[in-house]
CSV table of C-alpha atoms in Angstrom, one decimal:
chain,number,residue,atom,x,y,z
A,1,MET,CA,-50.5,50.4,17.2
A,2,MET,CA,-52.1,52.4,20.0
A,3,ALA,CA,-51.8,55.6,18.0
A,4,GLY,CA,-53.5,53.9,15.0
A,5,VAL,CA,-56.5,52.7,17.0
A,6,THR,CA,-56.8,56.1,18.8
A,7,TRP,CA,-56.9,57.9,15.5
A,8,PHE,CA,-59.6,55.4,14.4
A,9,VAL,CA,-61.7,56.5,17.3
A,10,MET,CA,-61.2,60.2,16.4
A,11,LEU,CA,-62.2,59.4,12.8
A,12,ALA,CA,-65.3,57.5,13.9
A,13,PHE,CA,-66.3,60.3,16.2
A,14,ALA,CA,-65.8,62.9,13.5
A,15,TRP,CA,-68.0,60.9,11.1
A,16,HIS,CA,-70.6,60.5,13.9
A,17,LYS,CA,-70.8,64.2,14.5
A,18,SER,CA,-70.7,65.1,10.8
A,19,PHE,CA,-73.5,62.7,9.9
A,20,ARG,CA,-75.7,64.0,12.7
A,21,ALA,CA,-75.1,67.6,11.4
A,22,LEU,CA,-76.1,66.9,7.8
A,23,GLY,CA,-78.6,69.4,6.6
A,24,SER,CA,-77.9,71.9,9.4
A,25,CYS,CA,-75.9,75.1,9.4
A,26,LYS,CA,-73.6,74.0,12.2
A,27,ASP,CA,-70.0,73.0,11.7
A,28,ALA,CA,-69.9,70.0,14.0
A,29,LEU,CA,-66.0,69.8,14.0
A,30,SER,CA,-65.3,73.5,14.2
A,31,GLY,CA,-62.4,74.1,16.7
A,32,LYS,CA,-62.1,70.4,17.6
A,33,THR,CA,-59.2,69.2,15.3
A,34,SER,CA,-56.5,70.3,17.8
A,35,TYR,CA,-58.1,68.2,20.5
A,36,PHE,CA,-58.1,65.2,18.1
A,37,HIS,CA,-54.3,65.6,17.7
A,38,LEU,CA,-53.8,66.1,21.4
A,39,ILE,CA,-55.7,63.0,22.4
A,40,SER,CA,-54.4,60.7,19.6
A,41,TRP,CA,-50.7,61.4,20.4
A,42,SER,CA,-50.8,61.9,24.1
A,43,VAL,CA,-52.4,58.6,25.0
A,44,PRO,CA,-49.8,56.4,23.2
A,45,LEU,CA,-47.0,58.7,24.4
A,46,VAL,CA,-48.0,58.2,28.1
A,47,LEU,CA,-48.4,54.5,27.7
A,48,SER,CA,-45.0,54.2,25.9
A,49,VAL,CA,-43.1,56.2,28.5
A,50,MET,CA,-44.6,54.1,31.3
A,51,ILE,CA,-43.8,50.7,29.7
A,52,ILE,CA,-40.3,51.8,28.8
A,53,ALA,CA,-39.7,53.1,32.3
A,54,MET,CA,-40.8,49.7,33.6
A,55,ARG,CA,-38.4,47.9,31.2
A,56,GLN,CA,-41.1,45.6,29.9
A,57,VAL,CA,-40.2,45.7,26.1
A,58,ASP,CA,-38.9,42.3,25.2
A,59,GLY,CA,-37.8,40.6,22.0
A,60,ASP,CA,-39.6,37.6,20.6
A,61,SER,CA,-37.2,34.8,19.7
A,62,LEU,CA,-39.7,33.3,17.2
A,63,SER,CA,-40.5,36.4,15.1
A,64,GLY,CA,-37.6,38.7,16.0
A,65,ILE,CA,-39.9,41.6,16.9
A,66,CYS,CA,-39.6,43.7,20.0
A,67,PHE,CA,-43.0,44.0,21.7
A,68,VAL,CA,-44.6,44.7,25.1
A,69,GLY,CA,-44.7,42.0,27.7
A,70,TYR,CA,-43.3,38.9,26.0
A,71,GLN,CA,-42.1,37.6,29.4
A,72,ASN,CA,-44.6,39.3,31.7
A,73,HIS,CA,-48.0,38.9,30.1
A,74,GLU,CA,-49.7,41.0,32.7
A,75,TYR,CA,-48.0,44.1,31.3
A,76,ARG,CA,-49.1,43.3,27.8
A,77,ALA,CA,-52.7,42.7,28.9
A,78,GLY,CA,-52.8,45.9,31.0
A,79,PHE,CA,-50.9,48.3,28.8
A,80,LEU,CA,-51.8,47.1,25.4
A,81,LEU,CA,-54.8,44.7,25.1
A,82,ALA,CA,-57.1,46.4,27.6
A,83,PRO,CA,-56.5,49.9,26.2
A,84,VAL,CA,-56.9,48.6,22.6
A,85,ALA,CA,-60.2,46.8,23.5
A,86,VAL,CA,-61.6,49.9,25.2
A,87,VAL,CA,-60.6,52.2,22.4
A,88,LEU,CA,-61.9,49.9,19.6
A,89,ALA,CA,-65.2,49.4,21.5
A,90,SER,CA,-65.6,53.2,21.6
A,91,GLY,CA,-64.7,53.5,17.9
A,92,LEU,CA,-67.1,50.8,16.9
A,93,TRP,CA,-69.9,52.5,19.0
A,94,PHE,CA,-69.4,55.8,17.2
A,95,LEU,CA,-69.1,54.0,13.8
A,96,GLY,CA,-72.4,52.1,14.5
A,97,ASN,CA,-74.2,55.4,15.5
A,98,GLY,CA,-72.9,57.0,12.3
A,99,MET,CA,-74.2,54.2,10.2
A,100,PHE,CA,-77.6,54.3,12.0
A,101,THR,CA,-77.8,58.0,11.3
A,102,LEU,CA,-77.2,57.5,7.6
A,103,VAL,CA,-79.7,54.7,7.4
A,104,LYS,CA,-82.3,56.8,9.2
A,105,ILE,CA,-81.6,59.7,6.7
A,106,GLN,CA,-82.0,57.3,3.8
A,107,ILE,CA,-85.2,55.8,5.1
A,108,ASP,CA,-86.9,59.0,6.4
A,109,ASN,CA,-86.1,61.2,3.3
A,110,PRO,CA,-86.5,59.1,0.2
A,111,ASP,CA,-88.3,61.8,-1.8
A,112,ILE,CA,-86.2,64.7,-0.6
A,113,LEU,CA,-82.7,63.3,-1.3
A,114,SER,CA,-81.3,63.6,-4.8
A,115,SER,CA,-80.3,60.4,-6.6
A,116,ARG,CA,-76.6,61.2,-6.3
A,117,ALA,CA,-76.9,62.0,-2.6
A,118,SER,CA,-78.9,58.7,-2.1
A,119,THR,CA,-76.3,56.7,-4.0
A,120,LYS,CA,-73.5,58.4,-2.0
A,121,ILE,CA,-75.2,57.5,1.3
A,122,LYS,CA,-75.7,53.9,0.2
A,123,GLU,CA,-72.0,53.6,-0.8
A,124,THR,CA,-70.9,55.1,2.5
A,125,ILE,CA,-73.1,52.7,4.5
A,126,VAL,CA,-71.7,49.7,2.6
A,127,ARG,CA,-68.1,51.0,3.0
A,128,LEU,CA,-68.5,51.6,6.7
A,129,GLY,CA,-70.1,48.1,7.2
A,130,ILE,CA,-67.3,46.3,5.3
A,131,PHE,CA,-64.7,48.3,7.3
A,132,ALA,CA,-66.3,47.5,10.6
A,133,PHE,CA,-66.6,43.8,9.8
A,134,LEU,CA,-62.9,43.5,8.7
A,135,ALA,CA,-61.6,45.6,11.7
A,136,LEU,CA,-63.6,43.6,14.1
A,137,GLY,CA,-62.5,40.3,12.5
A,138,PHE,CA,-58.8,41.2,12.6
A,139,VAL,CA,-59.1,42.4,16.2
A,140,PHE,CA,-60.8,39.2,17.2
A,141,ILE,CA,-58.1,37.1,15.5
A,142,THR,CA,-55.4,39.1,17.3
A,143,PHE,CA,-57.0,38.7,20.7
A,144,ALA,CA,-57.5,35.0,20.1
A,145,CYS,CA,-53.8,34.6,19.2
A,146,HIS,CA,-52.8,36.5,22.4
A,147,VAL,CA,-55.0,34.2,24.5
A,148,TYR,CA,-53.5,31.2,22.8
A,149,GLU,CA,-50.0,32.4,23.6
A,150,PHE,CA,-50.8,33.4,27.2
A,151,SER,CA,-52.4,30.0,28.0
A,152,ASN,CA,-49.5,27.9,26.5
A,153,HIS,CA,-46.4,30.0,27.1
A,154,ALA,CA,-45.5,28.3,30.4
A,155,GLU,CA,-45.9,24.8,28.9
A,156,TRP,CA,-43.7,25.8,25.9
A,157,GLU,CA,-41.0,27.1,28.1
A,158,GLN,CA,-41.0,24.0,30.2
A,159,SER,CA,-40.9,21.8,27.1
A,160,PHE,CA,-38.0,23.8,25.7
A,161,ARG,CA,-36.0,23.4,29.0
A,162,ASP,CA,-36.7,19.6,29.0
A,163,TYR,CA,-35.5,19.4,25.4
A,164,ILE,CA,-32.2,21.3,26.2
A,165,ARG,CA,-31.6,19.0,29.2
A,166,CYS,CA,-32.3,15.9,27.1
A,167,GLU,CA,-29.9,17.1,24.4
A,168,ALA,CA,-27.2,17.7,27.0
A,169,ASN,CA,-27.7,14.3,28.5
A,170,VAL,CA,-27.6,12.7,25.0
A,171,THR,CA,-24.3,14.4,24.2
A,172,ILE,CA,-22.7,13.1,27.4
A,173,ALA,CA,-24.1,9.6,27.0
A,174,GLU,CA,-22.8,9.4,23.4
A,175,GLN,CA,-19.3,10.2,24.6
A,176,LEU,CA,-19.5,7.5,27.4
A,177,SER,CA,-21.1,4.6,25.5
A,178,ASN,CA,-21.5,3.4,22.0
A,179,GLN,CA,-25.1,2.2,22.4
A,180,PRO,CA,-27.8,4.0,20.4
A,181,ILE,CA,-29.6,6.6,22.3
A,182,PRO,CA,-33.2,7.8,21.5
A,183,GLU,CA,-33.6,11.3,20.0
A,184,CYS,CA,-34.9,14.1,22.0
A,185,SER,CA,-38.1,16.0,20.9
A,186,MET,CA,-40.2,18.9,22.2
A,187,LYS,CA,-43.5,17.7,23.7
A,188,SER,CA,-45.1,21.1,23.1
A,189,ARG,CA,-44.3,24.0,20.8
A,190,PRO,CA,-46.0,27.0,19.4
A,191,SER,CA,-47.9,26.6,16.1
A,192,LEU,CA,-46.2,28.4,13.2
A,193,ILE,CA,-49.5,28.7,11.4
A,194,ILE,CA,-51.1,30.5,14.3
A,195,MET,CA,-48.1,32.9,14.6
A,196,GLU,CA,-48.3,33.7,10.9
A,197,ILE,CA,-52.0,34.3,11.2
A,198,HIS,CA,-51.3,36.6,14.2
A,199,LEU,CA,-48.8,38.7,12.1
A,200,PHE,CA,-51.2,38.8,9.2
A,201,ALA,CA,-54.1,40.0,11.4
A,202,PHE,CA,-51.8,42.6,13.0
A,203,PHE,CA,-50.7,44.1,9.7
A,204,GLY,CA,-54.1,43.5,8.1
A,205,ALA,CA,-55.8,45.7,10.6
A,206,GLY,CA,-53.4,48.6,9.7
A,207,ILE,CA,-53.9,48.0,6.0
A,208,THR,CA,-57.6,48.0,6.4
A,209,MET,CA,-57.6,51.3,8.2
A,210,SER,CA,-55.3,52.8,5.5
A,211,THR,CA,-57.8,52.0,2.8
A,212,TRP,CA,-59.8,55.1,3.8
A,213,VAL,CA,-57.2,57.2,2.1
A,214,TRP,CA,-57.0,55.2,-1.1
A,215,THR,CA,-59.1,57.8,-2.9
A,216,LYS,CA,-58.7,60.3,-5.7
A,217,ALA,CA,-59.0,63.1,-3.2
A,218,THR,CA,-55.9,61.8,-1.4
A,219,PHE,CA,-54.0,61.6,-4.6
A,220,ALA,CA,-55.0,65.2,-5.4
A,221,THR,CA,-54.0,66.3,-1.9
A,222,TRP,CA,-50.5,64.8,-2.3
A,223,LYS,CA,-50.3,66.3,-5.8
A,224,ARG,CA,-51.0,69.8,-4.5
A,225,PHE,CA,-48.5,69.3,-1.7
A,226,TRP,CA,-45.8,68.3,-4.1
A,227,LYS,CA,-46.5,71.3,-6.4
A,228,ARG,CA,-46.4,73.6,-3.4
A,229,ILE,CA,-43.1,72.3,-2.0
A,230,THR,CA,-41.5,72.4,-5.5
A,231,GLY,CA,-42.9,75.8,-6.3
A,232,LYS,CA,-44.6,74.8,-9.5
A,233,ALA,CA,-48.0,76.1,-8.7
A,234,GLY,CA,-50.2,77.4,-5.9
A,235,ASP,CA,-53.3,75.8,-4.4
A,236,GLU,CA,-55.7,75.6,-7.3
A,237,PRO,CA,-59.2,76.8,-6.2
A,238,ARG,CA,-62.4,75.1,-7.2
A,239,ARG,CA,-65.8,76.3,-8.0
A,240,LEU,CA,-68.6,76.7,-5.4
A,241,HIS,CA,-72.3,76.2,-6.2
A,242,LYS,CA,-74.7,79.1,-5.5
A,243,THR,CA,-76.1,77.3,-2.5
A,244,ARG,CA,-72.7,77.2,-0.8
A,245,MET,CA,-72.1,80.9,-1.6
A,246,ILE,CA,-75.5,81.8,0.0
A,247,ALA,CA,-74.6,79.7,3.0
A,248,LYS,CA,-71.3,81.6,3.4
A,249,ALA,CA,-73.2,84.9,3.1
A,250,PHE,CA,-75.7,83.8,5.8
A,251,ALA,CA,-72.8,82.9,8.1
A,252,ARG,CA,-71.4,86.4,7.8
A,253,ARG,CA,-74.7,88.2,8.0
A,254,ARG,CA,-73.7,90.0,11.2
A,255,GLU,CA,-70.8,91.7,9.4
A,256,LEU,CA,-73.2,93.0,6.7
A,257,GLN,CA,-75.0,95.0,9.4
A,258,ASP,CA,-71.9,97.2,9.8
A,259,GLY,CA,-71.7,99.6,6.9
A,260,ASP,CA,-67.9,99.8,7.0
A,261,GLN,CA,-67.4,96.1,7.0
A,262,ALA,CA,-70.1,95.5,4.4
A,263,GLU,CA,-68.2,97.6,1.9
A,264,ARG,CA,-65.1,95.4,2.3
A,265,LEU,CA,-66.9,92.1,2.1
A,266,SER,CA,-66.8,90.3,-1.3
A,267,TYR,CA,-68.2,87.0,-2.4
A,268,SER,CA,-66.7,84.6,-4.9
A,269,PHE,CA,-67.5,81.3,-6.5
A,270,GLN,CA,-63.9,80.2,-5.7
A,271,THR,CA,-62.6,78.4,-2.7
A,272,VAL,CA,-59.3,76.8,-1.8
A,273,SER,CA,-60.9,74.0,0.2
A,274,HIS,CA,-61.1,70.6,-1.4
A,275,ASP,CA,-62.7,67.2,-0.9
A,276,ASP,CA,-62.2,65.2,2.2
A,277,PRO,CA,-59.3,62.8,1.5
A,278,VAL,CA,-61.2,60.0,3.3
A,279,GLY,CA,-64.1,60.3,0.9
A,280,ILE,CA,-66.9,60.8,3.5
A,281,ASN,CA,-67.7,64.4,2.5
A,282,LEU,CA,-71.4,63.9,2.0
A,283,ASN,CA,-73.3,66.5,0.1
A,284,LEU,CA,-77.1,66.5,0.1
A,285,ASP,CA,-77.4,69.1,-2.6
A,286,LYS,CA,-79.0,68.1,-5.9
A,287,GLU,CA,-75.7,68.8,-7.6
A,288,GLU,CA,-72.5,68.0,-5.9
A,289,ASP,CA,-69.4,70.2,-5.9
A,290,GLN,CA,-66.9,69.2,-8.5
A,291,GLU,CA,-63.1,69.7,-8.4
A,292,GLN,CA,-62.9,72.1,-11.4
A,293,PRO,CA,-60.5,75.0,-12.1
A,294,SER,CA,-61.7,78.5,-11.2
A,295,ASP,CA,-61.2,79.8,-14.7
A,296,SER,CA,-64.3,78.0,-16.0
A,297,ASN,CA,-66.3,79.6,-18.8
A,298,GLU,CA,-69.2,80.5,-16.5
A,299,LYS,CA,-68.4,83.5,-14.3
A,300,PRO,CA,-71.7,84.7,-12.8
A,301,GLN,CA,-70.3,87.9,-11.2
A,302,ASN,CA,-73.7,89.5,-11.2
A,303,PHE,CA,-75.0,86.9,-8.9
A,304,ALA,CA,-72.1,87.2,-6.5
A,305,LYS,CA,-72.7,91.0,-6.3
A,306,ALA,CA,-76.4,90.4,-5.6
A,307,VAL,CA,-75.8,88.0,-2.7
A,308,PRO,CA,-75.8,90.7,0.1
A,309,LYS,CA,-79.1,92.0,-1.2
A,310,LEU,CA,-80.5,88.5,-1.4
A,311,VAL,CA,-79.5,87.8,2.2
A,312,ALA,CA,-81.0,91.1,3.4
A,313,ARG,CA,-84.3,90.4,1.4
A,314,ARG,CA,-84.6,87.0,3.0
A,315,GLY,CA,-84.5,88.5,6.5
A,316,ALA,CA,-81.1,87.3,7.5
A,317,ILE,CA,-79.9,90.9,8.4
A,318,VAL,CA,-81.5,92.6,11.4
A,319,PRO,CA,-82.5,96.1,10.2
A,320,ARG,CA,-81.6,99.2,12.1
A,321,MET,CA,-84.6,99.9,14.3
A,322,PRO,CA,-86.1,103.4,14.7
A,323,GLN,CA,-85.9,104.7,18.3
A,324,ALA,CA,-89.6,104.7,18.7
A,325,LEU,CA,-89.7,100.9,18.1
A,326,ALA,CA,-86.6,99.9,19.9
A,327,GLY,CA,-88.3,98.2,22.8
A,328,ARG,CA,-86.7,95.2,24.3
A,329,THR,CA,-89.6,92.8,23.5
A,330,PHE,CA,-89.7,93.8,19.9
A,331,LEU,CA,-85.9,93.3,19.5
A,332,LEU,CA,-86.0,89.9,21.1
A,333,PHE,CA,-88.8,88.9,18.8
A,334,LEU,CA,-86.9,90.0,15.7
A,335,ARG,CA,-83.7,88.2,16.9
A,336,TYR,CA,-85.4,84.8,17.4
A,337,TRP,CA,-87.5,85.3,14.2
A,338,ASN,CA,-84.4,85.9,12.1
A,339,LYS,CA,-82.6,82.9,13.6
A,340,PHE,CA,-85.6,80.7,12.8
A,341,THR,CA,-85.9,81.9,9.2
A,342,SER,CA,-82.1,81.7,8.5
A,343,HIS,CA,-82.0,78.1,9.7
A,344,CYS,CA,-85.0,77.1,7.6
A,345,LEU,CA,-83.6,78.8,4.5
A,346,PHE,CA,-80.2,77.2,5.0
A,347,THR,CA,-81.8,73.8,5.5
A,348,LEU,CA,-83.9,74.3,2.4
A,349,TYR,CA,-81.0,75.2,0.2
A,350,ASN,CA,-78.9,72.2,1.4
A,351,VAL,CA,-81.7,69.6,1.1
């Protein structure tokens, strides 16, 4: 459970950073995926080791499930409920900021966004809103059930002890006398309906989070994985649009300055990267990338060969300066000017 909610925070944080980086040349998540795995698995591991070392994992006689702190509720509140509340609050904060960013993009740029990009943003906002509502609802139900159990557990135990004593006395009295003896009953007992709702909310939260991977991209990912492990076929590349190729060329413009490396560089309309399995891979281009085989009929090789010249003509490559003009002030001016023009051109191509 803790690992699931921690991954939810990592996912919400990734969406938050990705949405804020829309239209810019920065890769907001570059080099951060390893930290996501480290945090998402280390936090539950530390809590699990601590609670097992304290021997506070108990079995529930009603549901037959082993869980934290069935006897000592303080451990469940401190090692489960409090961390889950903090983590979910952080995740919902990142999720809310991501939705606010998308709404701001939708409102501030109605004439710039293409119809497909606008539709994609609207669908994402609705999807995030429904998910946040369901997740918050399930968590609220779960916490309410925990509070109900904490507040009545002592009364249930006392009522159960009284019932056992009454049954024992009735058995003895029946053996000593033939007179009718009233039946014993429990004055207070847990509600089965509330316990069923608790289990439904517990598993419903997990099912709700898993809906993010109920997409065609996930099916395609598993299909490629199955083909790879069975040796049927390799990773099928897909086609890149011209704007994406130009963006890749701009990212490698420093290598184009070196004559030896420039000869070894090649640009292609093919890539082995595919859509995000979660389905939040927003694209603000007028035409979105499509998962199509690389052996399509259109093979604009001439455009691919002309990309280095295009990048150089647009001022992305700093030319070799003659010694007479190699002053420090002039070089600094060219450096900042090229950064500015490259950023503007990249933003123009993406928007």
